[in-house]
JSON list of C-alpha atoms in Angstrom, two decimals:
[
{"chain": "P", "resi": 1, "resn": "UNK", "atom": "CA", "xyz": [15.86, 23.58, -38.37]},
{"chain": "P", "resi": 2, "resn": "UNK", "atom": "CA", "xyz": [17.34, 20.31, -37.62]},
{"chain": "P", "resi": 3, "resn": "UNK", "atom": "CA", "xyz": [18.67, 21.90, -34.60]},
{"chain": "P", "resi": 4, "resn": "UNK", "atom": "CA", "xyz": [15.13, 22.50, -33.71]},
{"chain": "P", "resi": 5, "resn": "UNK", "atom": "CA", "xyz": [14.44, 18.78, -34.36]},
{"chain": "P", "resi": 6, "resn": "UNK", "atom": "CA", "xyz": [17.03, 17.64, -32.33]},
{"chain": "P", "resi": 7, "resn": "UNK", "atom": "CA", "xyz": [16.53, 19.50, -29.60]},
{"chain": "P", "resi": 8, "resn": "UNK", "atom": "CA", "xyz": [12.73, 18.47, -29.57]},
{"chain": "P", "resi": 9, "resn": "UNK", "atom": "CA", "xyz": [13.73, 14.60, -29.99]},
{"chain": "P", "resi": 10, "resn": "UNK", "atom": "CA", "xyz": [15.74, 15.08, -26.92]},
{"chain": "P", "resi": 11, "resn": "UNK", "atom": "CA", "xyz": [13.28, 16.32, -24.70]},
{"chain": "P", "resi": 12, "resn": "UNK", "atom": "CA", "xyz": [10.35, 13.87, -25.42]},
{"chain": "P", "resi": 13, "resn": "UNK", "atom": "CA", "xyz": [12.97, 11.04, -24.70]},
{"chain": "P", "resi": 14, "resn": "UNK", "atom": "CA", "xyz": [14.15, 12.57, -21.11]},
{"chain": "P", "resi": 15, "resn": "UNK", "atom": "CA", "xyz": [10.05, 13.26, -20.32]},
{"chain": "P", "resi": 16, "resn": "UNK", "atom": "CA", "xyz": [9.04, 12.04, -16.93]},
{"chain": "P", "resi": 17, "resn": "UNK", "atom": "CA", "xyz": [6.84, 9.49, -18.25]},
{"chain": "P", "resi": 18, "resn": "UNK", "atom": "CA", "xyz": [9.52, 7.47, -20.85]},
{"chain": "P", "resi": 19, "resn": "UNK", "atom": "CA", "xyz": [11.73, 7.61, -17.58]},
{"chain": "P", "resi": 20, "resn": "UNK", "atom": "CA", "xyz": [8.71, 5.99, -15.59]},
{"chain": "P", "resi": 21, "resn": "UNK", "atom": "CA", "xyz": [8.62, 3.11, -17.98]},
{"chain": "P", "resi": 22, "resn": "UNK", "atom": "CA", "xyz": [12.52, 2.92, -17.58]},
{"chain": "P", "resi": 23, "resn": "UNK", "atom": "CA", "xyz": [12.63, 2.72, -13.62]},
{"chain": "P", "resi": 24, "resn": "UNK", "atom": "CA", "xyz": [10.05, 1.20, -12.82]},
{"chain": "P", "resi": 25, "resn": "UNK", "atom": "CA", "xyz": [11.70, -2.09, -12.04]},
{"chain": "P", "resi": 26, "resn": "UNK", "atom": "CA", "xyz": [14.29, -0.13, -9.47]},
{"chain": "P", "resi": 27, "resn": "UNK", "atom": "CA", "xyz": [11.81, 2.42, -8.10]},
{"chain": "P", "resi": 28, "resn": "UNK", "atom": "CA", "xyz": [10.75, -0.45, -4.96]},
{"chain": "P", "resi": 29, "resn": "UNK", "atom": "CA", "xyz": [9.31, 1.35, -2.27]},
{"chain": "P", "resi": 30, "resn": "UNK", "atom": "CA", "xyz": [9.28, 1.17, 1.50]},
{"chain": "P", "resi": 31, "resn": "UNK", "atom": "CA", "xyz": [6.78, -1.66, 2.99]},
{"chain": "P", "resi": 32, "resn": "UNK", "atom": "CA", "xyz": [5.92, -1.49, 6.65]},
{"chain": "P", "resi": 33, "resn": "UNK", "atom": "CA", "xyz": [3.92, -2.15, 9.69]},
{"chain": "P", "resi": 34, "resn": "UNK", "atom": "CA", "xyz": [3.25, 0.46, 12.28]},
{"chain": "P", "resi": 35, "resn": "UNK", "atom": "CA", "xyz": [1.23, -1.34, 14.79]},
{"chain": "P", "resi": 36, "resn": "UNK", "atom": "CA", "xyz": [0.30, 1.99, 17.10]},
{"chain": "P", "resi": 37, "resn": "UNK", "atom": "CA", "xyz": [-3.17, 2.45, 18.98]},
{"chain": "P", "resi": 38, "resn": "UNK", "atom": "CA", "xyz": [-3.13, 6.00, 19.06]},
{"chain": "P", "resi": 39, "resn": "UNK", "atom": "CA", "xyz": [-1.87, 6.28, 15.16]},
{"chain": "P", "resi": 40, "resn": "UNK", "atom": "CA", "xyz": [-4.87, 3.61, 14.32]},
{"chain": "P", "resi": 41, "resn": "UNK", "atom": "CA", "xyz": [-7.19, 5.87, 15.67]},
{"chain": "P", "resi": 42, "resn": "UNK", "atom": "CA", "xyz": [-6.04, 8.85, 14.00]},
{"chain": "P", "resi": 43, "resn": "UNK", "atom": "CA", "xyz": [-6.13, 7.16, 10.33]},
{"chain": "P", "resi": 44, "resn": "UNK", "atom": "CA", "xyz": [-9.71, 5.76, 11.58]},
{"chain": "P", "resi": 45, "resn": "UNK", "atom": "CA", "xyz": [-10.84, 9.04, 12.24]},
{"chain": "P", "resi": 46, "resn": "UNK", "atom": "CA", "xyz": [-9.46, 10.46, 9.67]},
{"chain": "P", "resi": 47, "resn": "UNK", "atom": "CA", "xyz": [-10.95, 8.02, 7.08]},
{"chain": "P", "resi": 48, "resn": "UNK", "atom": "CA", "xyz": [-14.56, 8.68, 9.03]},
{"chain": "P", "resi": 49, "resn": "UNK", "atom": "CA", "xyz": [-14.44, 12.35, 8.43]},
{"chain": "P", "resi": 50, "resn": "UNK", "atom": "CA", "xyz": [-13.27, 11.88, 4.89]},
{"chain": "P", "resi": 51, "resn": "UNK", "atom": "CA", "xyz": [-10.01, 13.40, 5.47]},
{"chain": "P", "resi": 52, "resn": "UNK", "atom": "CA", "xyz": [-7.16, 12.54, 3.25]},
{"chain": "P", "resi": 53, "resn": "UNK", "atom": "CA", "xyz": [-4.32, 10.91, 4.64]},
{"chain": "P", "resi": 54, "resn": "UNK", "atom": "CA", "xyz": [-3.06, 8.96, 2.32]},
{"chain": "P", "resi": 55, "resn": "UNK", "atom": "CA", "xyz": [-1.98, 9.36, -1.36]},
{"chain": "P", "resi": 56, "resn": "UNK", "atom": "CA", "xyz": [-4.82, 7.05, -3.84]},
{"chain": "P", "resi": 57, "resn": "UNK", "atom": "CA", "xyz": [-4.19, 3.33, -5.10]},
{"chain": "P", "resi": 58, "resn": "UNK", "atom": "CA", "xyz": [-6.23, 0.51, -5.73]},
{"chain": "P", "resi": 59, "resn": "UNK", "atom": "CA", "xyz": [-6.20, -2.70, -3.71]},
{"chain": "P", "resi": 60, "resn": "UNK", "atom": "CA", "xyz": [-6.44, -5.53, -6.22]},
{"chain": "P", "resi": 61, "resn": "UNK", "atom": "CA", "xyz": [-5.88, -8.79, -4.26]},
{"chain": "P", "resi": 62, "resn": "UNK", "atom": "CA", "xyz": [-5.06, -9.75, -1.00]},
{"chain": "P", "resi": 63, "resn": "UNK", "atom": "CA", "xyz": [-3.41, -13.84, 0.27]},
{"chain": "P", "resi": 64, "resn": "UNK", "atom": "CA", "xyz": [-0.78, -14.98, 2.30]},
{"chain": "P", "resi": 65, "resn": "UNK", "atom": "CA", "xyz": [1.63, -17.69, 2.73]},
{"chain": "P", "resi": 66, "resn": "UNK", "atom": "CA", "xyz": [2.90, -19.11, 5.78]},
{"chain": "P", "resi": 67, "resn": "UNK", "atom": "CA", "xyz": [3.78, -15.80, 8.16]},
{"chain": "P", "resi": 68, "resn": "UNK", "atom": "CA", "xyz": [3.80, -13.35, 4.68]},
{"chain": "P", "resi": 69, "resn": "UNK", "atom": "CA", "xyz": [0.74, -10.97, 3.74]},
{"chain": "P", "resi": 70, "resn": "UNK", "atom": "CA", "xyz": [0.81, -10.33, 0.09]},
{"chain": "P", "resi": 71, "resn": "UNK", "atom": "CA", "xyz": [-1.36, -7.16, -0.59]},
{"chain": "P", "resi": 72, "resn": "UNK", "atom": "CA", "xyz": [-1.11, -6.24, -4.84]},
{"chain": "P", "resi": 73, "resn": "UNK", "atom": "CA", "xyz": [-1.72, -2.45, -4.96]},
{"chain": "P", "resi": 74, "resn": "UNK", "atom": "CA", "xyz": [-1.54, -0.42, -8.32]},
{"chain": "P", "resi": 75, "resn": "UNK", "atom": "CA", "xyz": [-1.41, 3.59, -8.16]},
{"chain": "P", "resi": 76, "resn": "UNK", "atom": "CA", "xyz": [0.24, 6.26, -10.86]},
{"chain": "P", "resi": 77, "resn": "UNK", "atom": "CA", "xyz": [3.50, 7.80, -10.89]},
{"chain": "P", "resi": 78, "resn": "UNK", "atom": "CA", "xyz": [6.88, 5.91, -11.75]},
{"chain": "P", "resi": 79, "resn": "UNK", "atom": "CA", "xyz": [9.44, 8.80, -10.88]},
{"chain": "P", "resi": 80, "resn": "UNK", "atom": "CA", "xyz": [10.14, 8.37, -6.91]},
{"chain": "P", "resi": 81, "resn": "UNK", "atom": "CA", "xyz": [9.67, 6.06, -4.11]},
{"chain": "P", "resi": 82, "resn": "UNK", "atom": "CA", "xyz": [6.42, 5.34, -2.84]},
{"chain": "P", "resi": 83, "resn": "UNK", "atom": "CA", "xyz": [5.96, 3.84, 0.36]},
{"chain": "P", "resi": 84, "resn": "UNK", "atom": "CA", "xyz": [3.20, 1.75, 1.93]},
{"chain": "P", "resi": 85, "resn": "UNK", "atom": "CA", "xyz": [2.18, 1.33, 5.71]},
{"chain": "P", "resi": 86, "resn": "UNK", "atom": "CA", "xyz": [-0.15, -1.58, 7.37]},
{"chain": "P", "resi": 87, "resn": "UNK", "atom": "CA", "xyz": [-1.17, 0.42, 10.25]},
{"chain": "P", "resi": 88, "resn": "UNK", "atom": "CA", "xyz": [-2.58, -2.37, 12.96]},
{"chain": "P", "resi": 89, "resn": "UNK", "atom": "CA", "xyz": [-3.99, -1.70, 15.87]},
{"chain": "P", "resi": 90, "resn": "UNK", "atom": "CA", "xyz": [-2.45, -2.45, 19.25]},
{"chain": "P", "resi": 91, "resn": "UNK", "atom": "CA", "xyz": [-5.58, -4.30, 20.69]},
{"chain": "P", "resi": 92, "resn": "UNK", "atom": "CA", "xyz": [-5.49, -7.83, 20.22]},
{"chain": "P", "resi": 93, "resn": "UNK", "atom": "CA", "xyz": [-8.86, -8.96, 19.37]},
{"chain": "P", "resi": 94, "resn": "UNK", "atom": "CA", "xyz": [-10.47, -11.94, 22.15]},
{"chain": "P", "resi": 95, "resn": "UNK", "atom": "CA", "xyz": [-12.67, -13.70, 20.03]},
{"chain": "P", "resi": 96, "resn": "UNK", "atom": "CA", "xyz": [-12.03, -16.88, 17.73]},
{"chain": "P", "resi": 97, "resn": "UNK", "atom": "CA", "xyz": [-11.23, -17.12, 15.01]},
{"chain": "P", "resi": 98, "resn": "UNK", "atom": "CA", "xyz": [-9.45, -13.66, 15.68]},
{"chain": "P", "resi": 99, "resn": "UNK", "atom": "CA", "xyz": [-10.62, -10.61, 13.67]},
{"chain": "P", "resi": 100, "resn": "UNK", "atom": "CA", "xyz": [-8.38, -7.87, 12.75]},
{"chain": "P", "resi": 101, "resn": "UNK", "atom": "CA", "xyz": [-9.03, -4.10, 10.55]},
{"chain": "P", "resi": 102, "resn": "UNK", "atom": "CA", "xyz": [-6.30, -3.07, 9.66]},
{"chain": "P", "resi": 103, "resn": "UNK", "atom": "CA", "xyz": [-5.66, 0.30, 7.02]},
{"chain": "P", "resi": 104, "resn": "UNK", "atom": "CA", "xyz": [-3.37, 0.75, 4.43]},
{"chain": "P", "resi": 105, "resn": "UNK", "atom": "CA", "xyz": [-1.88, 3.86, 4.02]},
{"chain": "P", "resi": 106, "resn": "UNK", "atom": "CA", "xyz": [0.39, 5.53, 0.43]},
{"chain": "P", "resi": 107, "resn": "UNK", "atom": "CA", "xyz": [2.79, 7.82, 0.40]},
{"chain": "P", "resi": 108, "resn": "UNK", "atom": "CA", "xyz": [3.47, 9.03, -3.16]},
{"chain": "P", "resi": 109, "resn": "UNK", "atom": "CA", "xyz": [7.01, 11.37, -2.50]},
{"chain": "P", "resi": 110, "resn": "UNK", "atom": "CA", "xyz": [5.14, 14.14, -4.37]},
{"chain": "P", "resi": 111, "resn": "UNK", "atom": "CA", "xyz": [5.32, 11.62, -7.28]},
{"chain": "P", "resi": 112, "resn": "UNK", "atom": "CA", "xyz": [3.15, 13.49, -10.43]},
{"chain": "P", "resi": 113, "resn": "UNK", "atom": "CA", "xyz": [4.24, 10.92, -13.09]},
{"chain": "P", "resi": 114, "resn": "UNK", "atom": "CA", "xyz": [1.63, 8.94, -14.96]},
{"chain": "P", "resi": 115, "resn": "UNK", "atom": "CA", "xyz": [2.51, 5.65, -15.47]},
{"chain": "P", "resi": 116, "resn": "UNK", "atom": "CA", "xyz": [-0.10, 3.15, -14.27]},
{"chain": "P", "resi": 117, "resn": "UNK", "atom": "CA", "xyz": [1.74, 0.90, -11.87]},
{"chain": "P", "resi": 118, "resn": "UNK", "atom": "CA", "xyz": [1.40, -2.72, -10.02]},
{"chain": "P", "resi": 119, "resn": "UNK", "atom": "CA", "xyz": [3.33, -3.68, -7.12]},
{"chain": "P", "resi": 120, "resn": "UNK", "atom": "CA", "xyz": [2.63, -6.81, -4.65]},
{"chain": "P", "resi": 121, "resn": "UNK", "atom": "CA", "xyz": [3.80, -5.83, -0.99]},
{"chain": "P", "resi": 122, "resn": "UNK", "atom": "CA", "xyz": [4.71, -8.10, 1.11]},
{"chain": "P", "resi": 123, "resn": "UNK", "atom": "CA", "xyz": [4.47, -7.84, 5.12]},
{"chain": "P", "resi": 124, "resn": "UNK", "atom": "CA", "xyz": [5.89, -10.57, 7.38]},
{"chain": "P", "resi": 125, "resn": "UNK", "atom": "CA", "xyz": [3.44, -11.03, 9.92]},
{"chain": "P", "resi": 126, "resn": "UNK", "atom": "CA", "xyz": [5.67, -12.82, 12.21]},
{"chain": "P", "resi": 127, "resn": "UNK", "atom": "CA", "xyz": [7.89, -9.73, 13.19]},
{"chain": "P", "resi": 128, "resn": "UNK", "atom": "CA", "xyz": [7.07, -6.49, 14.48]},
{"chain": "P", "resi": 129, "resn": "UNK", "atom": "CA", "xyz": [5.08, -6.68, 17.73]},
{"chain": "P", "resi": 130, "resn": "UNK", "atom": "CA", "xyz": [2.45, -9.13, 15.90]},
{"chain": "P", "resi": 131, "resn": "UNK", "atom": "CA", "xyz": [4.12, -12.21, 16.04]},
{"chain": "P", "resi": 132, "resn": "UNK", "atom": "CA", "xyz": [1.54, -13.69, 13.96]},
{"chain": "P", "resi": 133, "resn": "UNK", "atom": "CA", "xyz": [2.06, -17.60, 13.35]},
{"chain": "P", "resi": 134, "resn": "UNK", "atom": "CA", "xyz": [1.14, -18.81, 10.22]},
{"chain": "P", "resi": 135, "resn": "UNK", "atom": "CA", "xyz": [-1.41, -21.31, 12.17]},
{"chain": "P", "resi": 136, "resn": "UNK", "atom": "CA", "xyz": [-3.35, -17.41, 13.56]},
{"chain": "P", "resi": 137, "resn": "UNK", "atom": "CA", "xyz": [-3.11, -16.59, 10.10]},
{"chain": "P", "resi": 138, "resn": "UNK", "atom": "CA", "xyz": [-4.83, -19.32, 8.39]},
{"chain": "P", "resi": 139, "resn": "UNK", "atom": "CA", "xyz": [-7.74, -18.47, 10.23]},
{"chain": "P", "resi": 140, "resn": "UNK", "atom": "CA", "xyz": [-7.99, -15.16, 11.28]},
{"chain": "P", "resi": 141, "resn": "UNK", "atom": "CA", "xyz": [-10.43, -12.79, 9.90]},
{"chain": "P", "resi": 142, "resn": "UNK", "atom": "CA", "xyz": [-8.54, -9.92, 8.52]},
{"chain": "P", "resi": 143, "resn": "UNK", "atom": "CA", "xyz": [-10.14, -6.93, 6.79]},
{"chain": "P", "resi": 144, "resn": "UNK", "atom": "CA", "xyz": [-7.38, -4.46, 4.62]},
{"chain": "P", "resi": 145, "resn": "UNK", "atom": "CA", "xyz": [-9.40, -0.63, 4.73]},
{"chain": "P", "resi": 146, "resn": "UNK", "atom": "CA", "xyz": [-7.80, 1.70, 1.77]},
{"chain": "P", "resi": 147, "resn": "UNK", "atom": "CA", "xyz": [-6.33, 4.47, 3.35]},
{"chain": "P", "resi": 148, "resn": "UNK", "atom": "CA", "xyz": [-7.30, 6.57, 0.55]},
{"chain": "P", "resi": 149, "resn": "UNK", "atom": "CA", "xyz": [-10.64, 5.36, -0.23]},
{"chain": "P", "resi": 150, "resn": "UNK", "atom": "CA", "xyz": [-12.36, 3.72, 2.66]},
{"chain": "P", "resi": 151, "resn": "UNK", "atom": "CA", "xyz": [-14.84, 2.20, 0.64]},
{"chain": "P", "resi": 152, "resn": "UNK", "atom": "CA", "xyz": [-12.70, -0.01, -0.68]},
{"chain": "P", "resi": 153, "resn": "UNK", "atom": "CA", "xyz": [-11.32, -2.76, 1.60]},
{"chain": "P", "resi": 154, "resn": "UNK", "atom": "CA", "xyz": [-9.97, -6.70, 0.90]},
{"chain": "P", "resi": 155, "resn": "UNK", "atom": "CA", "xyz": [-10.72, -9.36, 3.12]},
{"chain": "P", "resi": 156, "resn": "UNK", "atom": "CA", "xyz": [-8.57, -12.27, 3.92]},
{"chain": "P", "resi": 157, "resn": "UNK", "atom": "CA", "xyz": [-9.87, -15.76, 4.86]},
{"chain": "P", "resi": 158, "resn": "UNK", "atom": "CA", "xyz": [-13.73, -15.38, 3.99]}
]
């Protein structure tokens, strides 16, 4: 019997969801920006014909400082990697003060763990082919689209 007992102790200690609470400090995932015309208009289709292309989160706030986009995101899991991508489009906007939609897309690594989890990504805006200064970014009107929810979107600067 206490065998039995044992055995039974062990297993709800190595369960996915005590190791979620465990890792969830070291499980950082992948932050990017793809800035790709013909991948923008893929996810925007996509997102108009309500197909799913991206794993589900929440956006819960959205602010910058200086050149760096600070998007806070919670989604479940807790046992692998998830990655985010800011896909931007490649057409630069000619209007003042600019205006930008951009869409945020998950991917959860297959990730079935339940753990309810916040993360703030950060994007510098002042690499990839942006080469956003923090002056453009002050005043720019930037709308964040959730890749797996399109109803939900942030806005920065209104």
């Amino acid at each position: 019997m206490k065998v039995l007992q044992i055995s039974f102790f062990l297993f709800l200690f190595s369960s996915c969801e005590e190791s979620a609470v465990d890792q969830t400090s070291s499980l950082k995932g992948i932050s990017k920006v793809t800035v790709d015309q013909k991948q923008f208009e893929i996810t925007w289709e996509n997102l108009q014909s309500d197909r799913q292309s991206s794993d589900p989160f929440k956006l819960k706030a959205l602010r910058h400082e200086d050149s760096i986009l600070f998007i806070d995101v919670a989604y479940s899991g807790g046992c692998s990697t998830h990655n985010f991508e800011l896909v931007w489009p490649e057409v630069t906007t000619m209007i003042y003060p600019p205006r930008y939609t951009v869409v945020l897309m998950h991917g959860a690594n297959d990730d079935s763990c339940e753990a309810y989890l916040s993360e703030t990504l950060q994007f510098d805006l002042s690499k990839y082919e942006l080469g956003l200064s923090p002056d453009v970014i002050d005043i720019m009107d930037l709308t964040i689209i959730n890749g797996s929810n399109p109803d939900e979107s942030l806005k920065l600067n209104n």
